[in-house]
Amino acid sequence: MSPTSTSTSASSDVLVIGGGIIGLVTAWRAAQRGLATAVVDPEPGGGAAEVAAGMLAAVTELHYGEQTLLGLNLASARRYPDFAAELTELTGRDLGYRRCGTLAVALDADDRAHLRELHALQQQSGLESQWLSGRECRRLEPMLAPGVRGGLRVDGDHQIDPRRLAGALVAACERTGVVFHRTWAERLAVVRDRAAGAVLADGTEAAAGQVVLAGGSLSGRLAGVPEDVLPPVRPVKGQVLRLTMPRRHGPFLSRTVRAVVRGSHVYLVPRASGELVVGATSEELGWDTTVTAGGVYELLRDAHELVPGITELPLTETRAGLRPGSPDNAPLLGPTGLDGLLLATGHYRNGVLLTPVTGDALAHVLVTGELPEEARPFTPKRFSPATALTEQPA
Ligand code: GLY
């Protein structure tokens, strides 16, 4: 080697670009299937999961026009108990997985009409949820404001601590032989019209048979990716607060409580550890991750309307993260129009929920070349110009 040369080389079957929870679960599952796998990320286990509340809310986050996404969300929710048990058994780590259920409440007549609509949609979709009067809501959660006008009890929407999940996935990858390149991917390497790895910021040329781009909101910015396969993801800012609940007789809150207040979502997620997560704003502000007085004020104001007692609690953290939004709010999973390049990104509001099914789907397609049935509607090719043309009405 010449004394001035700094480049080194590495090679694997699969190179995952992005070490957030989606990249990590992909790498772990791929390695379990016998593929030599590497992850490139300066800080594996970071990303949007560092800020996320970790609601597993397939039923309470249902929206009109998103029934296909609902199928994937439910498939992932069903896998959570086994997924969490397997990860805990492998790593010895507690993930903060709480099968606590969720209560979505209404504070005024408009909110109540909105919740009634959601209830009807849930019932049409065959989902379990139960309408409760305000009094019944307060019987379940005595800290709720006296003004709560009614609510939906959803016993199947749970929570996990995303920071613990991310840490456990790093440990699971290490135990399964995944190699970590703790640096940035500078550009995708393309050889003879095929993705062949990446050039890393530390000079490493990381060659790979297949490359998975799992860079969250940054996925659309990797140099070297041809324009027509660049994922159409954008950052959607969310500000989130963390408070500490008192340790005393009876829980402060025993389940996730959420509402839409003046058109904005607010949720309170109580962890077994005593942490209370209050989220989240939803702001289209590009790459801005500033925590603003206005964001904190709105979250506290809305959360206080639901649970007045929160103003007594210590405020321990304020953070902002970036959700990877996609044009149809659903993820992009699997092969792209460039051979050897796959995507696992665009999970928007459901990244934590979709972690198990994403890992399974990506491992399957990396080994067999085919997406499993439940993931096929989420092919990135739905956004490619050629596919759009063939779907035009005659
Ligand atoms: N899934 C909750 C959020 O994105 O704020």
mmCIF file of C-alpha atoms and ligand atoms in Angstrom:
data_model
loop_
_atom_site.group_PDB
_atom_site.id
_atom_site.type_symbol
_atom_site.label_atom_id
_atom_site.label_comp_id
_atom_site.label_asym_id
_atom_site.label_seq_id
_atom_site.Cartn_x
_atom_site.Cartn_y
_atom_site.Cartn_z
ATOM 1 C CA MET A 1 0.000 0.000 0.000
ATOM 2 C CA SER A 2 1.345 3.463 -0.823
ATOM 3 C CA PRO A 3 2.030 5.616 2.272
ATOM 4 C CA THR A 4 -0.502 8.250 1.117
ATOM 5 C CA SER A 5 -3.358 5.809 0.426
ATOM 6 C CA THR A 6 -6.116 5.791 3.062
ATOM 7 C CA SER A 7 -8.690 3.608 1.340
ATOM 8 C CA THR A 8 -9.502 0.134 2.611
ATOM 9 C CA SER A 9 -11.965 -2.354 1.272
ATOM 10 C CA ALA A 10 -14.587 -4.584 2.796
ATOM 11 C CA SER A 11 -17.158 -6.857 1.314
ATOM 12 C CA SER A 12 -20.417 -8.492 2.332
ATOM 13 C CA ASP A 13 -23.502 -10.097 0.819
ATOM 14 C CA VAL A 14 -25.656 -7.237 2.084
ATOM 15 C CA LEU A 15 -24.748 -3.659 2.980
ATOM 16 C CA VAL A 16 -27.440 -1.799 4.943
ATOM 17 C CA ILE A 17 -27.091 1.983 4.759
ATOM 18 C CA GLY A 18 -28.646 3.386 7.942
ATOM 19 C CA GLY A 19 -28.487 1.943 11.448
ATOM 20 C CA GLY A 20 -31.822 3.111 12.849
ATOM 21 C CA ILE A 21 -34.314 0.486 13.963
ATOM 22 C CA ILE A 22 -35.376 -0.314 10.368
ATOM 23 C CA GLY A 23 -31.820 -0.806 9.127
ATOM 24 C CA LEU A 24 -30.873 -2.782 12.230
ATOM 25 C CA VAL A 25 -33.827 -5.168 12.069
ATOM 26 C CA THR A 26 -33.107 -5.723 8.377
ATOM 27 C CA ALA A 27 -29.467 -6.505 9.121
ATOM 28 C CA TRP A 28 -30.298 -8.794 12.048
ATOM 29 C CA ARG A 29 -32.849 -10.793 10.094
ATOM 30 C CA ALA A 30 -30.595 -10.990 7.011
ATOM 31 C CA ALA A 31 -27.681 -12.267 9.122
ATOM 32 C CA GLN A 32 -29.964 -14.853 10.729
ATOM 33 C CA ARG A 33 -30.693 -16.124 7.211
ATOM 34 C CA GLY A 34 -26.996 -16.740 6.634
ATOM 35 C CA LEU A 35 -26.143 -13.572 4.674
ATOM 36 C CA ALA A 36 -22.855 -11.819 5.517
ATOM 37 C CA THR A 37 -24.223 -8.408 6.487
ATOM 38 C CA ALA A 38 -22.757 -5.002 7.265
ATOM 39 C CA VAL A 39 -24.380 -1.773 8.489
ATOM 40 C CA VAL A 40 -23.018 1.701 7.842
ATOM 41 C CA ASP A 41 -23.988 4.422 10.309
ATOM 42 C CA PRO A 42 -21.876 6.749 12.465
ATOM 43 C CA GLU A 43 -24.124 6.061 15.476
ATOM 44 C CA PRO A 44 -26.066 2.811 15.106
ATOM 45 C CA GLY A 45 -29.228 2.789 17.197
ATOM 46 C CA GLY A 46 -29.894 6.513 16.715
ATOM 47 C CA GLY A 47 -32.283 8.125 14.269
ATOM 48 C CA ALA A 48 -35.988 8.797 14.700
ATOM 49 C CA ALA A 49 -36.359 6.016 17.316
ATOM 50 C CA GLU A 50 -34.377 8.160 19.765
ATOM 51 C CA VAL A 51 -37.264 10.583 19.859
ATOM 52 C CA ALA A 52 -40.295 8.374 19.080
ATOM 53 C CA ALA A 53 -42.875 7.508 21.737
ATOM 54 C CA GLY A 54 -43.146 3.877 20.610
ATOM 55 C CA MET A 55 -46.912 3.512 20.325
ATOM 56 C CA LEU A 56 -47.939 0.303 18.565
ATOM 57 C CA ALA A 57 -51.157 1.916 17.420
ATOM 58 C CA ALA A 58 -52.532 0.086 14.372
ATOM 59 C CA VAL A 59 -56.130 0.695 15.487
ATOM 60 C CA THR A 60 -56.036 4.196 17.005
ATOM 61 C CA GLU A 61 -53.874 5.598 14.162
ATOM 62 C CA LEU A 62 -56.208 4.298 11.429
ATOM 63 C CA HIS A 63 -56.963 6.887 8.710
ATOM 64 C CA TYR A 64 -59.397 6.953 5.795
ATOM 65 C CA GLY A 65 -57.797 5.712 2.592
ATOM 66 C CA GLU A 66 -55.085 3.771 4.434
ATOM 67 C CA GLN A 67 -56.712 0.324 4.626
ATOM 68 C CA THR A 68 -53.807 -1.317 2.728
ATOM 69 C CA LEU A 69 -51.361 0.109 5.248
ATOM 70 C CA LEU A 70 -53.667 -1.139 8.014
ATOM 71 C CA GLY A 71 -53.095 -4.724 6.773
ATOM 72 C CA LEU A 72 -49.321 -4.315 7.139
ATOM 73 C CA ASN A 73 -49.655 -2.553 10.505
ATOM 74 C CA LEU A 74 -51.831 -5.374 11.855
ATOM 75 C CA ALA A 75 -49.476 -8.037 10.491
ATOM 76 C CA SER A 76 -46.619 -6.348 12.362
ATOM 77 C CA ALA A 77 -48.656 -5.857 15.568
ATOM 78 C CA ARG A 78 -49.444 -9.604 15.588
ATOM 79 C CA ARG A 79 -45.726 -10.400 15.367
ATOM 80 C CA TYR A 80 -44.748 -8.116 18.254
ATOM 81 C CA PRO A 81 -45.100 -10.555 21.168
ATOM 82 C CA ASP A 82 -42.836 -13.185 19.553
ATOM 83 C CA PHE A 83 -40.488 -10.556 18.137
ATOM 84 C CA ALA A 84 -40.018 -8.880 21.531
ATOM 85 C CA ALA A 85 -39.601 -12.233 23.302
ATOM 86 C CA GLU A 86 -36.967 -13.383 20.780
ATOM 87 C CA LEU A 87 -35.021 -10.138 21.039
ATOM 88 C CA THR A 88 -35.099 -10.191 24.840
ATOM 89 C CA GLU A 89 -34.036 -13.823 24.960
ATOM 90 C CA LEU A 90 -31.108 -13.192 22.593
ATOM 91 C CA THR A 91 -29.846 -10.000 24.238
ATOM 92 C CA GLY A 92 -31.079 -10.247 27.837
ATOM 93 C CA ARG A 93 -32.537 -6.732 27.476
ATOM 94 C CA ASP A 94 -35.871 -5.423 28.689
ATOM 95 C CA LEU A 95 -37.524 -3.574 25.782
ATOM 96 C CA GLY A 96 -40.159 -1.765 27.826
ATOM 97 C CA TYR A 97 -42.801 -3.683 25.841
ATOM 98 C CA ARG A 98 -46.109 -3.012 27.638
ATOM 99 C CA ARG A 99 -49.368 -4.565 26.537
ATOM 100 C CA CYS A 100 -51.250 -1.744 28.193
ATOM 101 C CA GLY A 101 -53.874 -0.724 25.603
ATOM 102 C CA THR A 102 -54.872 2.782 24.568
ATOM 103 C CA LEU A 103 -57.709 5.184 25.346
ATOM 104 C CA ALA A 104 -58.532 7.830 22.716
ATOM 105 C CA VAL A 105 -60.673 10.559 24.248
ATOM 106 C CA ALA A 106 -62.753 13.543 23.136
ATOM 107 C CA LEU A 107 -62.798 16.907 24.897
ATOM 108 C CA ASP A 108 -65.625 18.635 23.040
ATOM 109 C CA ALA A 109 -68.464 17.940 20.603
ATOM 110 C CA ASP A 110 -66.192 18.246 17.527
ATOM 111 C CA ASP A 111 -63.647 15.822 18.970
ATOM 112 C CA ARG A 112 -66.459 13.455 19.863
ATOM 113 C CA ALA A 113 -67.833 13.525 16.299
ATOM 114 C CA HIS A 114 -64.308 12.841 15.003
ATOM 115 C CA LEU A 115 -63.919 9.879 17.371
ATOM 116 C CA ARG A 116 -67.351 8.518 16.396
ATOM 117 C CA GLU A 117 -66.201 8.557 12.749
ATOM 118 C CA LEU A 118 -63.007 6.757 13.706
ATOM 119 C CA HIS A 119 -65.026 4.191 15.647
ATOM 120 C CA ALA A 120 -67.263 3.547 12.605
ATOM 121 C CA LEU A 121 -64.188 3.111 10.379
ATOM 122 C CA GLN A 122 -62.625 0.737 12.891
ATOM 123 C CA GLN A 123 -65.800 -1.334 13.004
ATOM 124 C CA GLN A 124 -66.074 -1.456 9.187
ATOM 125 C CA SER A 125 -62.468 -2.665 9.169
ATOM 126 C CA GLY A 126 -63.247 -5.461 11.655
ATOM 127 C CA LEU A 127 -61.136 -3.923 14.438
ATOM 128 C CA GLU A 128 -61.814 -4.154 18.155
ATOM 129 C CA SER A 129 -62.620 -0.920 19.942
ATOM 130 C CA GLN A 130 -65.242 0.004 22.497
ATOM 131 C CA TRP A 131 -67.092 3.317 22.891
ATOM 132 C CA LEU A 132 -67.040 4.665 26.472
ATOM 133 C CA SER A 133 -68.849 7.587 28.112
ATOM 134 C CA GLY A 134 -66.761 10.317 29.772
ATOM 135 C CA ARG A 135 -67.527 8.807 33.166
ATOM 136 C CA GLU A 136 -66.359 5.365 32.015
ATOM 137 C CA CYS A 137 -63.141 6.910 30.664
ATOM 138 C CA ARG A 138 -62.440 8.555 34.038
ATOM 139 C CA ARG A 139 -63.181 5.320 35.862
ATOM 140 C CA LEU A 140 -60.392 3.701 33.807
ATOM 141 C CA GLU A 141 -58.046 6.686 34.086
ATOM 142 C CA PRO A 142 -58.881 8.843 37.128
ATOM 143 C CA MET A 143 -56.313 11.540 36.173
ATOM 144 C CA LEU A 144 -58.351 12.484 33.081
ATOM 145 C CA ALA A 145 -59.951 15.933 33.033
ATOM 146 C CA PRO A 146 -63.567 16.134 34.227
ATOM 147 C CA GLY A 147 -64.470 17.622 30.819
ATOM 148 C CA VAL A 148 -63.692 14.442 28.842
ATOM 149 C CA ARG A 149 -66.842 13.758 26.796
ATOM 150 C CA GLY A 150 -66.279 10.149 25.731
ATOM 151 C CA GLY A 151 -63.635 7.886 24.321
ATOM 152 C CA LEU A 152 -62.579 4.744 22.528
ATOM 153 C CA ARG A 153 -61.012 1.923 24.463
ATOM 154 C CA VAL A 154 -58.601 -0.070 22.300
ATOM 155 C CA ASP A 155 -57.067 -2.898 24.281
ATOM 156 C CA GLY A 156 -54.898 -4.098 21.366
ATOM 157 C CA ASP A 157 -52.752 -0.945 20.873
ATOM 158 C CA HIS A 158 -49.635 -1.269 23.010
ATOM 159 C CA GLN A 159 -46.217 0.397 23.432
ATOM 160 C CA ILE A 160 -42.505 -0.332 23.449
ATOM 161 C CA ASP A 161 -39.567 1.886 24.452
ATOM 162 C CA PRO A 162 -37.878 2.684 21.095
ATOM 163 C CA ARG A 163 -34.533 3.560 22.700
ATOM 164 C CA ARG A 164 -34.405 0.176 24.390
ATOM 165 C CA LEU A 165 -35.555 -1.478 21.172
ATOM 166 C CA ALA A 166 -32.756 0.224 19.219
ATOM 167 C CA GLY A 167 -30.129 -0.776 21.809
ATOM 168 C CA ALA A 168 -31.332 -4.379 21.761
ATOM 169 C CA LEU A 169 -31.241 -4.478 17.958
ATOM 170 C CA VAL A 170 -27.613 -3.256 17.970
ATOM 171 C CA ALA A 171 -26.782 -6.036 20.460
ATOM 172 C CA ALA A 172 -28.712 -8.618 18.392
ATOM 173 C CA CYS A 173 -26.805 -7.585 15.262
ATOM 174 C CA GLU A 174 -23.479 -7.881 17.085
ATOM 175 C CA ARG A 175 -24.377 -11.336 18.365
ATOM 176 C CA THR A 176 -25.417 -12.453 14.898
ATOM 177 C CA GLY A 177 -22.145 -11.366 13.301
ATOM 178 C CA VAL A 178 -23.247 -8.129 11.602
ATOM 179 C CA VAL A 179 -20.260 -5.869 10.882
ATOM 180 C CA PHE A 180 -20.643 -2.161 11.740
ATOM 181 C CA HIS A 181 -18.954 0.616 9.754
ATOM 182 C CA ARG A 182 -19.284 3.534 12.178
ATOM 183 C CA THR A 183 -19.144 6.301 9.583
ATOM 184 C CA TRP A 184 -21.320 7.887 6.883
ATOM 185 C CA ALA A 185 -22.035 6.379 3.480
ATOM 186 C CA GLU A 186 -20.787 9.020 1.057
ATOM 187 C CA ARG A 187 -22.104 7.552 -2.187
ATOM 188 C CA LEU A 188 -23.671 4.466 -3.659
ATOM 189 C CA ALA A 189 -21.317 2.497 -5.884
ATOM 190 C CA VAL A 190 -22.910 1.444 -9.165
ATOM 191 C CA VAL A 191 -21.064 -0.958 -11.459
ATOM 192 C CA ARG A 192 -22.511 -1.941 -14.851
ATOM 193 C CA ASP A 193 -26.023 -0.709 -13.951
ATOM 194 C CA ARG A 194 -26.058 -2.566 -10.641
ATOM 195 C CA ALA A 195 -25.676 -1.344 -7.045
ATOM 196 C CA ALA A 196 -22.400 -2.808 -5.866
ATOM 197 C CA GLY A 197 -21.838 -1.275 -2.416
ATOM 198 C CA ALA A 198 -20.927 2.166 -1.145
ATOM 199 C CA VAL A 199 -17.966 4.466 -0.692
ATOM 200 C CA LEU A 200 -17.777 5.461 2.975
ATOM 201 C CA ALA A 201 -16.627 8.730 4.525
ATOM 202 C CA ASP A 202 -13.598 7.034 6.137
ATOM 203 C CA GLY A 203 -12.380 5.981 2.696
ATOM 204 C CA THR A 204 -13.600 2.379 2.893
ATOM 205 C CA GLU A 205 -14.903 0.876 -0.314
ATOM 206 C CA ALA A 206 -17.619 -1.397 0.996
ATOM 207 C CA ALA A 207 -18.588 -3.842 -1.747
ATOM 208 C CA ALA A 208 -21.794 -5.839 -1.455
ATOM 209 C CA GLY A 209 -23.985 -8.149 -3.532
ATOM 210 C CA GLN A 210 -27.081 -6.205 -2.445
ATOM 211 C CA VAL A 211 -27.518 -2.793 -0.832
ATOM 212 C CA VAL A 212 -30.462 -1.820 1.375
ATOM 213 C CA LEU A 213 -31.040 1.906 1.736
ATOM 214 C CA ALA A 214 -32.635 2.390 5.172
ATOM 215 C CA GLY A 215 -31.652 5.951 5.943
ATOM 216 C CA GLY A 216 -34.985 7.208 7.305
ATOM 217 C CA SER A 217 -35.703 10.779 6.241
ATOM 218 C CA LEU A 218 -32.166 11.014 4.772
ATOM 219 C CA SER A 219 -32.804 8.169 2.309
ATOM 220 C CA GLY A 220 -33.485 10.520 -0.590
ATOM 221 C CA ARG A 221 -30.117 12.268 -0.247
ATOM 222 C CA LEU A 222 -27.540 9.557 -0.919
ATOM 223 C CA ALA A 223 -25.209 10.571 -3.751
ATOM 224 C CA GLY A 224 -24.857 8.125 -6.618
ATOM 225 C CA VAL A 225 -28.447 6.861 -6.511
ATOM 226 C CA PRO A 226 -29.977 7.382 -9.958
ATOM 227 C CA GLU A 227 -32.700 10.049 -9.961
ATOM 228 C CA ASP A 228 -35.483 7.665 -11.018
ATOM 229 C CA VAL A 229 -34.971 5.308 -8.069
ATOM 230 C CA LEU A 230 -34.261 7.949 -5.411
ATOM 231 C CA PRO A 231 -36.929 7.396 -2.709
ATOM 232 C CA PRO A 232 -39.501 10.205 -2.427
ATOM 233 C CA VAL A 233 -39.159 10.616 1.340
ATOM 234 C CA ARG A 234 -39.245 13.909 3.194
ATOM 235 C CA PRO A 235 -38.612 14.874 6.826
ATOM 236 C CA VAL A 236 -41.694 15.558 8.973
ATOM 237 C CA LYS A 237 -40.632 17.129 12.251
ATOM 238 C CA GLY A 238 -42.059 15.899 15.550
ATOM 239 C CA GLN A 239 -41.359 17.563 18.893
ATOM 240 C CA VAL A 240 -41.687 15.255 21.904
ATOM 241 C CA LEU A 241 -41.457 15.833 25.674
ATOM 242 C CA ARG A 242 -40.481 13.493 28.468
ATOM 243 C CA LEU A 243 -41.757 13.935 32.026
ATOM 244 C CA THR A 244 -41.421 11.816 35.148
ATOM 245 C CA MET A 245 -44.458 10.374 36.900
ATOM 246 C CA PRO A 246 -44.592 10.128 40.689
ATOM 247 C CA ARG A 247 -44.068 6.757 42.304
ATOM 248 C CA ARG A 248 -47.007 6.309 44.651
ATOM 249 C CA HIS A 249 -50.051 4.085 45.151
ATOM 250 C CA GLY A 250 -51.761 3.472 41.822
ATOM 251 C CA PRO A 251 -50.419 4.543 38.434
ATOM 252 C CA PHE A 252 -50.576 8.142 37.221
ATOM 253 C CA LEU A 253 -51.825 6.696 33.910
ATOM 254 C CA SER A 254 -52.137 2.984 33.239
ATOM 255 C CA ARG A 255 -52.430 3.076 29.441
ATOM 256 C CA THR A 256 -51.659 5.397 26.529
ATOM 257 C CA VAL A 257 -54.088 8.305 26.418
ATOM 258 C CA ARG A 258 -54.519 10.292 23.229
ATOM 259 C CA ALA A 259 -56.763 12.829 21.576
ATOM 260 C CA VAL A 260 -57.043 15.230 18.696
ATOM 261 C CA VAL A 261 -57.175 18.716 20.236
ATOM 262 C CA ARG A 262 -57.983 21.606 17.847
ATOM 263 C CA GLY A 263 -56.905 19.391 14.954
ATOM 264 C CA SER A 264 -53.535 18.346 16.459
ATOM 265 C CA HIS A 265 -52.673 14.898 17.746
ATOM 266 C CA VAL A 266 -51.509 14.688 21.334
ATOM 267 C CA TYR A 267 -50.638 11.506 23.180
ATOM 268 C CA LEU A 268 -49.357 10.579 26.624
ATOM 269 C CA VAL A 269 -47.464 7.296 26.819
ATOM 270 C CA PRO A 270 -46.714 6.087 30.374
ATOM 271 C CA ARG A 271 -43.733 3.744 30.703
ATOM 272 C CA ALA A 272 -43.277 1.187 33.469
ATOM 273 C CA SER A 273 -40.018 3.040 34.311
ATOM 274 C CA GLY A 274 -41.980 6.140 35.386
ATOM 275 C CA GLU A 275 -41.241 8.087 32.192
ATOM 276 C CA LEU A 276 -44.215 9.823 30.584
ATOM 277 C CA VAL A 277 -43.756 10.640 26.901
ATOM 278 C CA VAL A 278 -45.893 13.465 25.515
ATOM 279 C CA GLY A 279 -46.000 13.920 21.733
ATOM 280 C CA ALA A 280 -46.027 15.080 19.084
ATOM 281 C CA THR A 281 -46.066 18.040 16.777
ATOM 282 C CA SER A 282 -46.182 17.406 13.041
ATOM 283 C CA GLU A 283 -44.322 20.088 11.096
ATOM 284 C CA GLU A 284 -43.240 20.325 7.460
ATOM 285 C CA LEU A 285 -40.084 22.370 8.061
ATOM 286 C CA GLY A 286 -37.425 20.492 6.134
ATOM 287 C CA TRP A 287 -34.356 19.495 8.144
ATOM 288 C CA ASP A 288 -35.080 21.728 11.127
ATOM 289 C CA THR A 289 -34.848 19.896 14.465
ATOM 290 C CA THR A 290 -35.080 22.918 16.762
ATOM 291 C CA VAL A 291 -37.185 22.487 19.873
ATOM 292 C CA THR A 292 -39.338 25.609 19.958
ATOM 293 C CA ALA A 293 -41.143 27.340 22.793
ATOM 294 C CA GLY A 294 -44.295 27.203 20.650
ATOM 295 C CA GLY A 295 -44.023 23.446 20.119
ATOM 296 C CA VAL A 296 -43.465 22.754 23.814
ATOM 297 C CA TYR A 297 -46.263 25.168 24.765
ATOM 298 C CA GLU A 298 -48.796 23.524 22.420
ATOM 299 C CA LEU A 299 -47.969 20.009 23.592
ATOM 300 C CA LEU A 300 -48.192 20.976 27.269
ATOM 301 C CA ARG A 301 -51.376 23.003 26.710
ATOM 302 C CA ASP A 302 -53.121 20.119 24.898
ATOM 303 C CA ALA A 303 -51.821 17.440 27.272
ATOM 304 C CA HIS A 304 -52.908 19.581 30.230
ATOM 305 C CA GLU A 305 -56.441 19.771 28.839
ATOM 306 C CA LEU A 306 -56.529 15.957 28.847
ATOM 307 C CA VAL A 307 -54.676 15.332 32.115
ATOM 308 C CA PRO A 308 -54.454 18.517 34.233
ATOM 309 C CA GLY A 309 -52.092 16.878 36.755
ATOM 310 C CA ILE A 310 -49.192 16.798 34.299
ATOM 311 C CA THR A 311 -48.185 20.357 35.170
ATOM 312 C CA GLU A 312 -46.983 19.039 38.558
ATOM 313 C CA LEU A 313 -44.511 16.618 36.941
ATOM 314 C CA PRO A 314 -40.802 17.270 36.340
ATOM 315 C CA LEU A 315 -40.119 17.999 32.657
ATOM 316 C CA THR A 316 -36.973 15.990 31.966
ATOM 317 C CA GLU A 317 -36.398 16.202 28.228
ATOM 318 C CA THR A 318 -37.477 18.023 25.081
ATOM 319 C CA ARG A 319 -36.452 16.673 21.659
ATOM 320 C CA ALA A 320 -37.348 16.916 18.011
ATOM 321 C CA GLY A 321 -36.976 14.155 15.442
ATOM 322 C CA LEU A 322 -37.706 13.674 11.761
ATOM 323 C CA ARG A 323 -40.252 11.113 10.544
ATOM 324 C CA PRO A 324 -39.522 9.751 7.072
ATOM 325 C CA GLY A 325 -42.738 10.784 5.277
ATOM 326 C CA SER A 326 -43.698 9.246 1.921
ATOM 327 C CA PRO A 327 -46.266 10.463 -0.637
ATOM 328 C CA ASP A 328 -48.905 7.926 0.513
ATOM 329 C CA ASN A 329 -47.811 7.706 4.184
ATOM 330 C CA ALA A 330 -46.760 4.075 3.652
ATOM 331 C CA PRO A 331 -43.263 2.562 3.608
ATOM 332 C CA LEU A 332 -41.171 1.674 0.568
ATOM 333 C CA LEU A 333 -40.030 -1.925 0.880
ATOM 334 C CA GLY A 334 -37.956 -4.087 -1.451
ATOM 335 C CA PRO A 335 -36.248 -3.937 -4.845
ATOM 336 C CA THR A 336 -35.986 -0.750 -6.875
ATOM 337 C CA GLY A 337 -35.523 -0.203 -10.608
ATOM 338 C CA LEU A 338 -31.742 -0.449 -10.029
ATOM 339 C CA ASP A 339 -30.600 -4.074 -9.698
ATOM 340 C CA GLY A 340 -29.056 -4.800 -6.338
ATOM 341 C CA LEU A 341 -30.596 -1.738 -4.620
ATOM 342 C CA LEU A 342 -33.475 -2.267 -2.186
ATOM 343 C CA LEU A 343 -35.308 0.194 0.035
ATOM 344 C CA ALA A 344 -36.582 -0.035 3.600
ATOM 345 C CA THR A 345 -37.706 3.508 4.310
ATOM 346 C CA GLY A 346 -40.676 5.913 4.359
ATOM 347 C CA HIS A 347 -42.251 4.415 7.500
ATOM 348 C CA TYR A 348 -43.544 7.858 8.524
ATOM 349 C CA ARG A 349 -45.658 7.560 11.734
ATOM 350 C CA ASN A 350 -45.360 3.767 12.010
ATOM 351 C CA GLY A 351 -41.667 2.891 12.069
ATOM 352 C CA VAL A 352 -41.653 1.301 15.514
ATOM 353 C CA LEU A 353 -44.843 -0.662 14.834
ATOM 354 C CA LEU A 354 -43.581 -1.844 11.431
ATOM 355 C CA THR A 355 -40.149 -2.976 12.645
ATOM 356 C CA PRO A 356 -40.929 -6.736 12.913
ATOM 357 C CA VAL A 357 -42.690 -7.069 9.563
ATOM 358 C CA THR A 358 -40.052 -4.943 7.801
ATOM 359 C CA GLY A 359 -37.218 -7.169 9.050
ATOM 360 C CA ASP A 360 -39.047 -10.300 7.924
ATOM 361 C CA ALA A 361 -40.002 -8.873 4.522
ATOM 362 C CA LEU A 362 -36.535 -7.554 3.731
ATOM 363 C CA ALA A 363 -34.783 -10.770 4.808
ATOM 364 C CA HIS A 364 -37.211 -12.743 2.637
ATOM 365 C CA VAL A 365 -36.628 -10.632 -0.452
ATOM 366 C CA LEU A 366 -32.857 -10.544 0.079
ATOM 367 C CA VAL A 367 -32.778 -14.351 0.141
ATOM 368 C CA THR A 368 -35.444 -15.226 -2.452
ATOM 369 C CA GLY A 369 -35.672 -12.148 -4.674
ATOM 370 C CA GLU A 370 -39.429 -11.924 -3.982
ATOM 371 C CA LEU A 371 -41.331 -9.758 -1.521
ATOM 372 C CA PRO A 372 -43.691 -11.741 0.701
ATOM 373 C CA GLU A 373 -47.407 -11.323 -0.022
ATOM 374 C CA GLU A 374 -48.124 -8.775 2.748
ATOM 375 C CA ALA A 375 -45.318 -6.453 1.626
ATOM 376 C CA ARG A 376 -46.025 -6.443 -2.129
ATOM 377 C CA PRO A 377 -48.292 -3.353 -2.110
ATOM 378 C CA PHE A 378 -45.361 -1.399 -0.654
ATOM 379 C CA THR A 379 -42.935 -1.927 -3.514
ATOM 380 C CA PRO A 380 -40.983 1.273 -4.246
ATOM 381 C CA LYS A 381 -41.849 0.691 -7.903
ATOM 382 C CA ARG A 382 -45.332 2.120 -7.222
ATOM 383 C CA PHE A 383 -43.701 5.550 -7.460
ATOM 384 C CA SER A 384 -41.648 4.907 -10.588
ATOM 385 C CA PRO A 385 -42.808 6.730 -13.739
ATOM 386 C CA ALA A 386 -43.095 3.483 -15.787
ATOM 387 C CA THR A 387 -45.432 1.883 -13.218
ATOM 388 C CA ALA A 388 -47.527 5.033 -12.971
ATOM 389 C CA LEU A 389 -47.981 5.036 -16.769
ATOM 390 C CA THR A 390 -49.185 1.425 -16.876
ATOM 391 C CA GLU A 391 -51.732 2.248 -14.157
ATOM 392 C CA GLN A 392 -53.337 5.106 -16.139
ATOM 393 C CA PRO A 393 -57.001 4.391 -16.992
ATOM 394 C CA ALA A 394 -57.476 3.550 -20.707
HETATM 395 N N1 GLY B 1 -46.850 7.640 15.578
HETATM 396 C C1 GLY B 1 -46.800 8.814 16.307
HETATM 397 C C2 GLY B 1 -46.151 9.952 15.641
HETATM 398 O O1 GLY B 1 -45.620 9.835 14.554
HETATM 399 O O2 GLY B 1 -46.169 11.014 16.215
#
